[in-house]
């Protein structure tokens, strides 16, 4: 008899192991045996078996499989005092961080990094047909153009080859060729994210990012306090942040901000003011946030400041209380991706050592009857039980109008699917993001209770087109689609023009 859930499965495995005086059997071993029997026709396929045996199921509950790769060590234009520098890691990264350790095992080779990650995801039961590629390591925009193109091309080649006979040498074609093949590959890259500095974003950089297939840009914002940015030697101010945000949004990109509470010169009240300004000032309004409270690393200049008493970090209680207040300021159309960086506690000389910081913050909020309403906290998980209705929210952002459409359950406040529509000053309607949450369902499949492939995305796209056409008189809609989802938009009349999927809208009746 199949256990009801993962907790029941663990109890069963523990009892069997105790009775047999044997080690606890791993889920991936059970999953491998199950798939072997299904392939031989010894048992029918059962989606519930896959779901229960999948390790770390939360990884697939955002609807995609995430593959993180790290660029090789290279110079950085920044002089930030908090940033660690290690000889064998990119600027700001440490060799004992999990993602960097994986990159080191693969000699920073992009092909091998992608392939090994896809193999690991497959072994633990995660579908790998829809991939979000996250490229980390220093300031991406400062790397040579030839390195960028080769790095991305090899990542796409690895996705194209996965499931067949992979090659770790040789040339699979130009970047444009491998991108075209990925449109119908078994493992499709539905989006690419890079991280860079605001002062390195201009029109030329945006064109280059689109040629590479980038769809989301993470900006190292850190603070909106000019005095704080100057003290940590950030070498840019808020003008660069506002301009980079506008350029990216007007080109259809999704925009994420990295924020660092607890920087030298900051106070809890100034950090809270930065969060207020993010969503009160239309020149900012990021789509996603990563909160990285400042910590002291021995290879950073800040380490000397700390030893000299020139920098004293917040204590854990102060930081948790600050994050509780910050989370309450986040609008329901923004996603808080992280509240702490993945730095091993053994590398932190001063600062927060609470590794489960998000959980600690949520516990504090729960004890006061508070809850975070960011998209990550509201996304549906395993299934989409409930009555979902269309919700529309509007806000001004970077001289344009943002319309956030979503299917939400009013009883549970859960979000099943959403779309970001930008009405830009240029007169173009931009679909900057279309996403369905819930258990990752492979392409061309349907599962009872699952959100994906049940029409939410199609309905949101149709509503966005109606709004653009009927309410704003627009004749053109453009989508910043990853190469792996171009075929999806072709089904609705979109065509590839340069690096965007574009559709001519019918005239207003």
Short mmCIF file of C-alpha atoms in Angstrom, two decimals:
data_model
loop_
_atom_site.label_atom_id
_atom_site.label_comp_id
_atom_site.label_asym_id
_atom_site.label_seq_id
_atom_site.Cartn_x
_atom_site.Cartn_y
_atom_site.Cartn_z
CA UNK A 1 0.00 0.00 0.00
CA UNK A 2 1.36 3.42 -0.97
CA UNK A 3 2.13 5.76 1.97
CA UNK A 4 -0.01 8.90 2.07
CA UNK A 5 2.89 11.35 2.03
CA UNK A 6 6.65 11.73 2.56
CA UNK A 7 6.28 11.70 6.35
CA UNK A 8 4.42 8.38 6.24
CA UNK A 9 7.05 7.01 3.85
CA UNK A 10 9.84 7.94 6.24
CA UNK A 11 8.08 6.23 9.14
CA UNK A 12 7.67 3.09 7.03
CA UNK A 13 11.33 3.11 5.96
CA UNK A 14 12.46 3.61 9.56
CA UNK A 15 10.35 0.67 10.78
CA UNK A 16 11.54 -1.64 7.98
CA UNK A 17 15.18 -0.68 8.58
CA UNK A 18 14.84 -1.38 12.31
CA UNK A 19 13.19 -4.76 11.74
CA UNK A 20 15.79 -5.79 9.17
CA UNK A 21 18.73 -4.30 11.11
CA UNK A 22 19.68 -2.54 7.88
CA UNK A 23 20.48 1.04 6.86
CA UNK A 24 17.65 3.36 5.92
CA UNK A 25 17.04 2.97 2.19
CA UNK A 26 17.43 6.14 0.13
CA UNK A 27 14.50 7.63 -1.78
CA UNK A 28 16.54 7.86 -4.98
CA UNK A 29 17.22 4.11 -4.76
CA UNK A 30 13.48 3.42 -4.41
CA UNK A 31 12.75 5.81 -7.26
CA UNK A 32 15.29 4.08 -9.48
CA UNK A 33 13.77 0.67 -8.73
CA UNK A 34 10.25 1.98 -9.37
CA UNK A 35 11.23 3.45 -12.74
CA UNK A 36 13.01 0.23 -13.70
CA UNK A 37 9.85 -1.79 -13.00
CA UNK A 38 7.68 0.69 -14.92
CA UNK A 39 10.04 0.50 -17.91
CA UNK A 40 9.84 -3.32 -17.86
CA UNK A 41 6.05 -3.28 -17.63
CA UNK A 42 6.07 -4.81 -14.16
CA UNK A 43 3.94 -2.05 -12.67
CA UNK A 44 1.88 0.87 -14.02
CA UNK A 45 3.19 4.41 -13.84
CA UNK A 46 1.78 6.38 -10.91
CA UNK A 47 2.33 10.13 -10.55
CA UNK A 48 1.81 9.89 -6.77
CA UNK A 49 4.74 7.50 -6.44
CA UNK A 50 6.99 9.96 -8.30
CA UNK A 51 5.73 12.81 -6.13
CA UNK A 52 6.32 11.04 -2.80
CA UNK A 53 9.75 9.70 -3.75
CA UNK A 54 11.06 12.94 -5.24
CA UNK A 55 13.77 14.38 -3.02
CA UNK A 56 13.48 18.01 -1.97
CA UNK A 57 10.15 18.46 -3.71
CA UNK A 58 10.14 22.19 -2.99
CA UNK A 59 12.65 22.61 -5.85
CA UNK A 60 9.95 21.79 -8.41
CA UNK A 61 7.04 23.60 -6.76
CA UNK A 62 7.81 26.84 -8.57
CA UNK A 63 7.00 25.03 -11.80
CA UNK A 64 10.52 24.74 -13.20
CA UNK A 65 13.87 23.08 -12.54
CA UNK A 66 16.61 25.52 -11.57
CA UNK A 67 20.18 24.96 -12.75
CA UNK A 68 22.82 27.26 -11.25
CA UNK A 69 26.23 27.60 -12.90
CA UNK A 70 29.25 29.66 -11.85
CA UNK A 71 31.60 31.61 -14.11
CA UNK A 72 35.35 31.22 -13.74
CA UNK A 73 37.30 33.64 -11.50
CA UNK A 74 37.80 36.99 -13.19
CA UNK A 75 38.49 40.60 -12.29
CA UNK A 76 35.68 42.81 -11.00
CA UNK A 77 35.44 46.59 -11.43
CA UNK A 78 34.02 46.99 -7.93
CA UNK A 79 35.89 47.93 -4.76
CA UNK A 80 33.11 47.11 -2.27
CA UNK A 81 34.48 46.71 1.26
CA UNK A 82 32.12 43.86 2.18
CA UNK A 83 32.99 41.70 -0.83
CA UNK A 84 35.25 38.64 -0.24
CA UNK A 85 38.08 37.85 -2.64
CA UNK A 86 39.41 34.31 -3.05
CA UNK A 87 41.94 33.17 -5.62
CA UNK A 88 39.91 30.21 -6.90
CA UNK A 89 36.41 31.72 -6.85
CA UNK A 90 34.73 34.58 -8.72
CA UNK A 91 34.63 37.92 -6.93
CA UNK A 92 32.17 37.90 -3.97
CA UNK A 93 31.97 34.10 -3.88
CA UNK A 94 33.63 31.54 -1.59
CA UNK A 95 35.11 28.18 -2.54
CA UNK A 96 33.08 26.41 0.18
CA UNK A 97 29.69 27.64 -1.06
CA UNK A 98 27.68 24.67 -2.46
CA UNK A 99 27.27 26.10 -5.98
CA UNK A 100 30.95 27.05 -6.20
CA UNK A 101 32.02 23.62 -4.94
CA UNK A 102 30.01 22.04 -7.78
CA UNK A 103 31.65 24.42 -10.24
CA UNK A 104 35.12 23.58 -8.93
CA UNK A 105 34.47 19.85 -9.32
CA UNK A 106 33.73 20.60 -12.97
CA UNK A 107 36.67 23.03 -13.45
CA UNK A 108 34.15 25.85 -14.05
CA UNK A 109 33.29 24.22 -17.37
CA UNK A 110 29.73 25.38 -18.25
CA UNK A 111 28.83 22.23 -20.19
CA UNK A 112 29.88 19.91 -17.38
CA UNK A 113 28.19 22.05 -14.73
CA UNK A 114 24.84 21.95 -16.53
CA UNK A 115 25.06 18.27 -17.38
CA UNK A 116 26.03 17.18 -13.86
CA UNK A 117 23.22 19.25 -12.37
CA UNK A 118 20.64 17.81 -14.76
CA UNK A 119 21.84 14.31 -13.93
CA UNK A 120 21.51 15.01 -10.20
CA UNK A 121 18.00 16.41 -10.62
CA UNK A 122 16.93 13.40 -12.69
CA UNK A 123 18.33 10.94 -10.15
CA UNK A 124 16.29 12.59 -7.39
CA UNK A 125 13.06 12.53 -9.37
CA UNK A 126 12.81 16.07 -10.74
CA UNK A 127 11.66 16.69 -14.34
CA UNK A 128 14.27 18.54 -16.37
CA UNK A 129 12.31 19.54 -19.45
CA UNK A 130 11.80 23.16 -18.29
CA UNK A 131 15.02 24.72 -17.04
CA UNK A 132 15.74 28.13 -15.58
CA UNK A 133 19.47 28.75 -16.00
CA UNK A 134 20.99 30.94 -13.27
CA UNK A 135 24.46 32.29 -14.09
CA UNK A 136 26.39 33.56 -11.07
CA UNK A 137 29.89 34.83 -10.48
CA UNK A 138 31.20 38.36 -10.14
CA UNK A 139 29.92 41.07 -12.48
CA UNK A 140 28.70 39.31 -15.63
CA UNK A 141 28.83 42.48 -17.73
CA UNK A 142 32.57 42.87 -17.02
CA UNK A 143 33.49 39.48 -18.52
CA UNK A 144 34.77 39.58 -22.14
CA UNK A 145 32.05 39.29 -24.75
CA UNK A 146 33.67 36.19 -26.29
CA UNK A 147 33.68 34.43 -22.91
CA UNK A 148 30.02 35.30 -22.33
CA UNK A 149 28.93 33.92 -25.70
CA UNK A 150 30.96 30.73 -25.31
CA UNK A 151 29.73 30.20 -21.75
CA UNK A 152 26.06 30.52 -22.68
CA UNK A 153 26.48 28.47 -25.86
CA UNK A 154 28.01 25.57 -23.92
CA UNK A 155 25.23 25.73 -21.32
CA UNK A 156 22.60 25.51 -24.05
CA UNK A 157 24.52 22.68 -25.76
CA UNK A 158 24.49 20.71 -22.51
CA UNK A 159 20.72 21.07 -22.27
CA UNK A 160 20.33 20.07 -25.93
CA UNK A 161 22.51 16.98 -25.50
CA UNK A 162 20.99 15.82 -22.21
CA UNK A 163 19.22 12.51 -22.58
CA UNK A 164 21.42 11.51 -25.52
CA UNK A 165 25.13 10.99 -26.00
CA UNK A 166 26.68 14.09 -24.44
CA UNK A 167 29.97 15.50 -25.57
CA UNK A 168 32.30 17.54 -23.46
CA UNK A 169 34.46 18.78 -26.31
CA UNK A 170 33.80 19.92 -29.83
CA UNK A 171 31.58 22.56 -31.32
CA UNK A 172 27.83 22.15 -31.51
CA UNK A 173 27.40 25.23 -33.70
CA UNK A 174 27.00 28.96 -33.19
CA UNK A 175 25.07 30.41 -30.27
CA UNK A 176 22.14 31.14 -32.57
CA UNK A 177 22.17 27.56 -33.90
CA UNK A 178 22.11 25.90 -30.48
CA UNK A 179 19.40 28.31 -29.32
CA UNK A 180 17.25 27.36 -32.28
CA UNK A 181 17.71 23.66 -31.54
CA UNK A 182 16.76 24.23 -27.91
CA UNK A 183 13.33 25.48 -28.98
CA UNK A 184 12.28 21.84 -29.44
CA UNK A 185 14.87 20.02 -27.32
CA UNK A 186 14.01 17.53 -24.61
CA UNK A 187 15.42 19.89 -21.96
CA UNK A 188 14.44 23.46 -22.81
CA UNK A 189 15.89 26.58 -21.24
CA UNK A 190 12.85 28.73 -20.49
CA UNK A 191 14.84 31.61 -19.00
CA UNK A 192 18.36 32.81 -18.23
CA UNK A 193 19.30 34.99 -15.27
CA UNK A 194 22.53 36.94 -14.82
CA UNK A 195 23.72 39.29 -12.07
CA UNK A 196 25.47 42.59 -12.70
CA UNK A 197 26.07 46.12 -11.43
CA UNK A 198 23.56 48.90 -12.18
CA UNK A 199 26.29 51.14 -13.61
CA UNK A 200 27.09 48.51 -16.27
CA UNK A 201 23.60 48.52 -17.81
CA UNK A 202 23.18 50.58 -20.97
CA UNK A 203 21.54 50.16 -24.39
CA UNK A 204 24.50 48.20 -25.79
CA UNK A 205 24.53 45.85 -22.81
CA UNK A 206 20.81 45.22 -23.16
CA UNK A 207 21.22 44.25 -26.82
CA UNK A 208 24.02 41.86 -25.87
CA UNK A 209 21.96 40.30 -23.07
CA UNK A 210 19.07 39.65 -25.45
CA UNK A 211 21.38 38.01 -27.99
CA UNK A 212 22.49 35.67 -25.20
CA UNK A 213 18.88 34.82 -24.37
CA UNK A 214 18.87 36.50 -20.95
CA UNK A 215 15.38 37.17 -19.59
CA UNK A 216 16.02 38.30 -16.00
CA UNK A 217 18.69 40.58 -14.55
CA UNK A 218 19.65 40.72 -10.89
CA UNK A 219 21.05 44.11 -9.93
CA UNK A 220 23.41 44.60 -7.01
CA UNK A 221 21.51 47.49 -5.44
CA UNK A 222 22.47 46.84 -1.78
CA UNK A 223 21.01 50.13 -0.42
CA UNK A 224 19.15 53.26 -1.50
CA UNK A 225 21.03 55.43 1.00
CA UNK A 226 23.61 57.51 -0.88
CA UNK A 227 25.79 57.84 2.22
CA UNK A 228 25.84 54.07 2.73
CA UNK A 229 26.70 53.38 -0.92
CA UNK A 230 29.55 55.86 -0.69
CA UNK A 231 30.87 54.46 2.58
CA UNK A 232 31.07 50.88 1.28
CA UNK A 233 32.79 52.17 -1.90
CA UNK A 234 30.05 50.99 -4.22
CA UNK A 235 31.21 53.53 -6.84
CA UNK A 236 27.70 54.34 -8.03
CA UNK A 237 24.62 55.99 -6.57
CA UNK A 238 20.87 55.70 -6.87
CA UNK A 239 20.82 57.46 -10.26
CA UNK A 240 22.49 54.41 -11.83
CA UNK A 241 19.99 52.11 -10.09
CA UNK A 242 16.99 54.03 -11.38
CA UNK A 243 18.35 54.25 -14.93
CA UNK A 244 19.29 50.56 -15.11
CA UNK A 245 15.85 49.58 -13.83
CA UNK A 246 14.10 51.72 -16.45
CA UNK A 247 16.22 50.47 -19.35
CA UNK A 248 15.70 46.85 -18.36
CA UNK A 249 11.93 47.14 -17.89
CA UNK A 250 11.49 49.04 -21.15
CA UNK A 251 13.25 46.13 -22.88
CA UNK A 252 10.92 43.61 -21.22
CA UNK A 253 13.35 42.14 -18.68
CA UNK A 254 12.35 40.89 -15.27
CA UNK A 255 14.28 42.86 -12.65
CA UNK A 256 15.56 41.56 -9.32
CA UNK A 257 17.32 43.58 -6.64
CA UNK A 258 19.94 42.36 -4.18
CA UNK A 259 19.58 44.26 -0.89
CA UNK A 260 22.07 44.17 1.98
CA UNK A 261 20.68 45.24 5.35
CA UNK A 262 23.29 45.83 8.06
CA UNK A 263 25.90 47.54 5.86
CA UNK A 264 28.43 49.93 7.41
CA UNK A 265 26.74 53.28 7.98
CA UNK A 266 23.24 51.79 7.93
CA UNK A 267 20.82 51.51 10.83
CA UNK A 268 17.69 49.39 11.21
CA UNK A 269 15.60 52.50 10.55
CA UNK A 270 17.55 53.42 7.38
CA UNK A 271 17.31 49.83 6.12
CA UNK A 272 13.57 49.93 6.70
CA UNK A 273 13.38 53.25 4.87
CA UNK A 274 15.18 51.68 1.89
CA UNK A 275 12.49 48.99 1.76
CA UNK A 276 9.73 51.61 1.93
CA UNK A 277 11.28 53.61 -0.91
CA UNK A 278 11.56 50.52 -3.11
CA UNK A 279 7.79 50.37 -3.46
CA UNK A 280 6.79 53.99 -2.79
CA UNK A 281 9.04 55.42 -5.50
CA UNK A 282 8.00 54.35 -9.04
CA UNK A 283 11.62 54.60 -10.21
CA UNK A 284 12.42 51.33 -8.41
CA UNK A 285 9.65 48.70 -8.03
CA UNK A 286 11.67 45.47 -8.50
CA UNK A 287 9.87 42.25 -9.39
CA UNK A 288 12.00 40.08 -7.11
CA UNK A 289 14.12 40.64 -4.02
CA UNK A 290 17.08 38.81 -2.55
CA UNK A 291 17.88 39.97 0.98
CA UNK A 292 21.50 39.34 1.90
CA UNK A 293 22.24 40.71 5.40
CA UNK A 294 25.87 41.85 5.53
CA UNK A 295 28.30 39.48 7.24
CA UNK A 296 32.04 39.73 7.84
CA UNK A 297 34.25 37.43 5.75
CA UNK A 298 37.98 37.24 6.44
CA UNK A 299 39.00 37.93 2.83
CA UNK A 300 36.98 41.17 2.66
CA UNK A 301 38.27 44.62 3.61
CA UNK A 302 35.36 44.81 6.06
CA UNK A 303 37.13 42.21 8.20
CA UNK A 304 39.79 44.79 9.10
CA UNK A 305 37.10 47.37 9.87
CA UNK A 306 35.43 44.88 12.22
CA UNK A 307 38.70 44.05 14.00
CA UNK A 308 39.37 47.77 14.46
CA UNK A 309 35.89 48.35 15.86
CA UNK A 310 34.87 50.50 12.88
CA UNK A 311 32.00 48.14 12.02
CA UNK A 312 29.61 46.41 14.42
CA UNK A 313 26.91 44.20 12.83
CA UNK A 314 23.36 43.94 14.15
CA UNK A 315 22.73 41.20 16.68
CA UNK A 316 20.43 38.36 15.59
CA UNK A 317 17.42 39.72 17.49
CA UNK A 318 17.72 43.13 15.85
CA UNK A 319 18.10 41.59 12.39
CA UNK A 320 15.13 39.23 12.77
CA UNK A 321 12.94 42.08 13.98
CA UNK A 322 14.06 44.22 11.04
CA UNK A 323 13.26 41.48 8.53
CA UNK A 324 9.81 41.00 10.08
CA UNK A 325 9.08 44.67 9.44
CA UNK A 326 10.62 44.59 5.95
CA UNK A 327 8.51 41.62 4.89
CA UNK A 328 5.33 43.46 5.84
CA UNK A 329 6.18 46.20 3.33
CA UNK A 330 6.46 43.88 0.32
CA UNK A 331 3.54 44.11 -2.15
CA UNK A 332 1.70 40.93 -3.20
CA UNK A 333 3.15 41.13 -6.73
CA UNK A 334 6.79 40.85 -5.55
CA UNK A 335 8.69 37.66 -4.76
CA UNK A 336 11.29 37.49 -1.97
CA UNK A 337 13.62 34.85 -3.33
CA UNK A 338 16.00 34.68 -0.37
CA UNK A 339 16.52 36.25 3.06
CA UNK A 340 20.07 34.98 3.62
CA UNK A 341 22.98 34.07 1.39
CA UNK A 342 24.26 30.50 1.17
CA UNK A 343 27.54 31.17 3.02
CA UNK A 344 28.73 28.41 5.37
CA UNK A 345 28.73 29.56 8.99
CA UNK A 346 32.39 28.50 9.31
CA UNK A 347 33.32 31.35 6.95
CA UNK A 348 31.42 34.06 8.84
CA UNK A 349 33.56 35.93 11.37
CA UNK A 350 30.81 38.31 12.48
CA UNK A 351 27.17 38.83 11.62
CA UNK A 352 24.14 36.58 11.45
CA UNK A 353 24.79 32.85 11.98
CA UNK A 354 21.12 31.82 11.89
CA UNK A 355 21.12 29.48 8.89
CA UNK A 356 17.31 29.08 8.92
CA UNK A 357 16.73 32.82 9.00
CA UNK A 358 13.59 32.77 6.84
CA UNK A 359 12.01 30.21 9.17
CA UNK A 360 12.95 32.28 12.23
CA UNK A 361 11.39 35.37 10.68
CA UNK A 362 8.19 33.52 9.77
CA UNK A 363 7.93 32.08 13.29
CA UNK A 364 8.21 35.58 14.74
CA UNK A 365 5.55 36.84 12.34
CA UNK A 366 3.26 33.90 13.09
CA UNK A 367 3.46 34.53 16.82
CA UNK A 368 2.04 38.01 16.15
CA UNK A 369 -0.63 36.93 13.71
CA UNK A 370 1.34 38.38 10.79
CA UNK A 371 2.21 36.77 7.48
CA UNK A 372 4.27 37.62 4.45
CA UNK A 373 2.27 38.15 1.25
CA UNK A 374 5.14 37.93 -1.22
CA UNK A 375 4.66 35.61 -4.19
CA UNK A 376 6.97 32.94 -2.78
CA UNK A 377 4.93 32.69 0.40
CA UNK A 378 1.62 32.66 -1.52
CA UNK A 379 2.41 30.30 -4.40
CA UNK A 380 0.46 27.05 -4.62
CA UNK A 381 2.51 24.01 -3.69
CA UNK A 382 1.58 20.47 -4.66
CA UNK A 383 -1.90 20.98 -6.13
CA UNK A 384 -4.30 23.74 -7.07
CA UNK A 385 -7.36 22.83 -5.04
CA UNK A 386 -9.62 25.85 -4.69
CA UNK A 387 -11.60 28.39 -6.67
CA UNK A 388 -9.16 30.64 -8.50
CA UNK A 389 -10.33 34.01 -9.76
CA UNK A 390 -8.65 36.63 -11.93
CA UNK A 391 -7.11 39.50 -9.94
CA UNK A 392 -5.75 42.73 -11.45
CA UNK A 393 -3.31 45.11 -9.77
CA UNK A 394 -1.75 48.24 -11.27
CA UNK A 395 1.18 50.44 -10.28
CA UNK A 396 3.42 53.06 -11.88
CA UNK A 397 7.00 51.99 -12.51
CA UNK A 398 9.92 53.59 -14.38
CA UNK A 399 7.74 55.98 -16.44
CA UNK A 400 5.42 53.17 -17.50
CA UNK A 401 2.38 51.33 -16.16
CA UNK A 402 2.68 47.82 -14.76
CA UNK A 403 -0.39 45.58 -14.74
CA UNK A 404 -0.08 42.45 -12.64
CA UNK A 405 -2.64 39.79 -13.54
CA UNK A 406 -3.00 36.66 -11.43
CA UNK A 407 -5.26 33.73 -10.66
CA UNK A 408 -5.70 33.63 -6.89
CA UNK A 409 -7.84 31.74 -4.39
CA UNK A 410 -9.56 34.41 -2.26
CA UNK A 411 -10.04 31.96 0.63
CA UNK A 412 -6.40 30.89 0.96
CA UNK A 413 -4.65 33.85 -0.75
CA UNK A 414 -2.73 31.31 -2.85
CA UNK A 415 -1.47 32.27 -6.32
CA UNK A 416 -1.65 29.70 -9.12
CA UNK A 417 -0.42 31.74 -12.07
CA UNK A 418 0.51 35.33 -12.90
CA UNK A 419 1.51 37.65 -15.74
CA UNK A 420 3.40 40.96 -15.73
CA UNK A 421 2.19 43.34 -18.45
CA UNK A 422 4.06 46.60 -19.01
CA UNK A 423 2.55 49.48 -20.94
CA UNK A 424 5.76 51.24 -21.94
CA UNK A 425 6.14 54.89 -23.00
CA UNK A 426 7.15 53.60 -26.46
CA UNK A 427 3.59 52.39 -27.03
CA UNK A 428 4.40 48.69 -26.87
CA UNK A 429 2.75 46.17 -24.60
CA UNK A 430 5.40 43.98 -22.96
CA UNK A 431 4.71 40.62 -21.37
CA UNK A 432 7.69 40.57 -19.03
CA UNK A 433 6.74 37.39 -17.21
CA UNK A 434 4.17 34.59 -17.43
CA UNK A 435 4.46 31.87 -14.81
CA UNK A 436 2.39 29.05 -13.34
CA UNK A 437 3.28 27.65 -9.93
CA UNK A 438 2.67 24.21 -8.46
CA UNK A 439 4.30 20.87 -9.04
CA UNK A 440 6.49 20.84 -12.16
CA UNK A 441 4.55 18.89 -14.80
CA UNK A 442 6.55 17.74 -17.85
CA UNK A 443 5.73 19.20 -21.24
CA UNK A 444 2.73 17.70 -23.06
CA UNK A 445 1.42 16.07 -19.84
CA UNK A 446 -1.49 16.79 -17.49
CA UNK A 447 -1.95 15.70 -13.90
CA UNK A 448 -5.08 15.86 -11.79
CA UNK A 449 -4.96 18.79 -9.38
CA UNK A 450 -1.83 20.29 -10.92
CA UNK A 451 -1.73 23.92 -12.05
CA UNK A 452 0.54 23.59 -15.06
CA UNK A 453 -0.89 22.85 -18.51
CA UNK A 454 -4.46 23.61 -17.37
CA UNK A 455 -4.99 26.85 -19.26
CA UNK A 456 -4.23 29.54 -16.66
CA UNK A 457 -1.34 30.91 -18.72
CA UNK A 458 -3.38 31.00 -21.92
CA UNK A 459 -6.20 32.88 -20.18
CA UNK A 460 -3.79 35.40 -18.68
CA UNK A 461 -2.16 36.01 -22.06
CA UNK A 462 -5.55 36.54 -23.70
CA UNK A 463 -6.54 39.03 -20.99
CA UNK A 464 -3.25 40.90 -21.36
CA UNK A 465 -3.81 41.17 -25.12
CA UNK A 466 -7.36 42.42 -24.54
CA UNK A 467 -6.17 45.09 -22.11
CA UNK A 468 -3.41 46.27 -24.46
CA UNK A 469 -5.76 46.41 -27.44
CA UNK A 470 -9.05 47.67 -25.95
CA UNK A 471 -7.90 49.85 -23.05
CA UNK A 472 -4.72 51.33 -24.49
CA UNK A 473 -5.23 51.02 -28.25
CA UNK A 474 -1.95 49.18 -28.73
CA UNK A 475 -1.34 47.28 -31.95
CA UNK A 476 1.71 45.31 -30.90
CA UNK A 477 2.51 42.90 -28.08
CA UNK A 478 6.05 41.66 -27.37
CA UNK A 479 7.17 38.86 -25.07
CA UNK A 480 10.67 38.44 -23.64
CA UNK A 481 10.50 34.67 -24.05
CA UNK A 482 13.28 32.26 -23.24
CA UNK A 483 14.37 30.23 -26.26
CA UNK A 484 12.73 27.13 -24.80
CA UNK A 485 9.24 28.68 -24.71
CA UNK A 486 9.19 30.28 -28.14
CA UNK A 487 7.07 27.40 -29.46
CA UNK A 488 4.50 28.03 -26.71
CA UNK A 489 3.91 31.57 -27.93
CA UNK A 490 3.83 30.53 -31.58
CA UNK A 491 0.63 28.62 -30.75
CA UNK A 492 -1.02 31.97 -29.99
CA UNK A 493 0.10 33.80 -33.12
CA UNK A 494 3.44 35.20 -31.97
CA UNK A 495 6.43 35.30 -34.30
CA UNK A 496 10.13 35.66 -33.60
CA UNK A 497 11.35 39.17 -34.45
CA UNK A 498 15.00 39.68 -33.59
CA UNK A 499 15.09 38.28 -30.02
CA UNK A 500 11.44 38.75 -29.00
CA UNK A 501 8.18 36.95 -29.71
CA UNK A 502 5.88 39.57 -31.26
CA UNK A 503 2.20 39.63 -32.23
CA UNK A 504 0.15 42.19 -34.14
CA UNK A 505 -3.05 42.83 -32.21
CA UNK A 506 -6.35 43.08 -34.03
CA UNK A 507 -7.84 46.55 -34.27
CA UNK A 508 -10.26 47.67 -31.56
CA UNK A 509 -13.82 46.66 -32.46
#
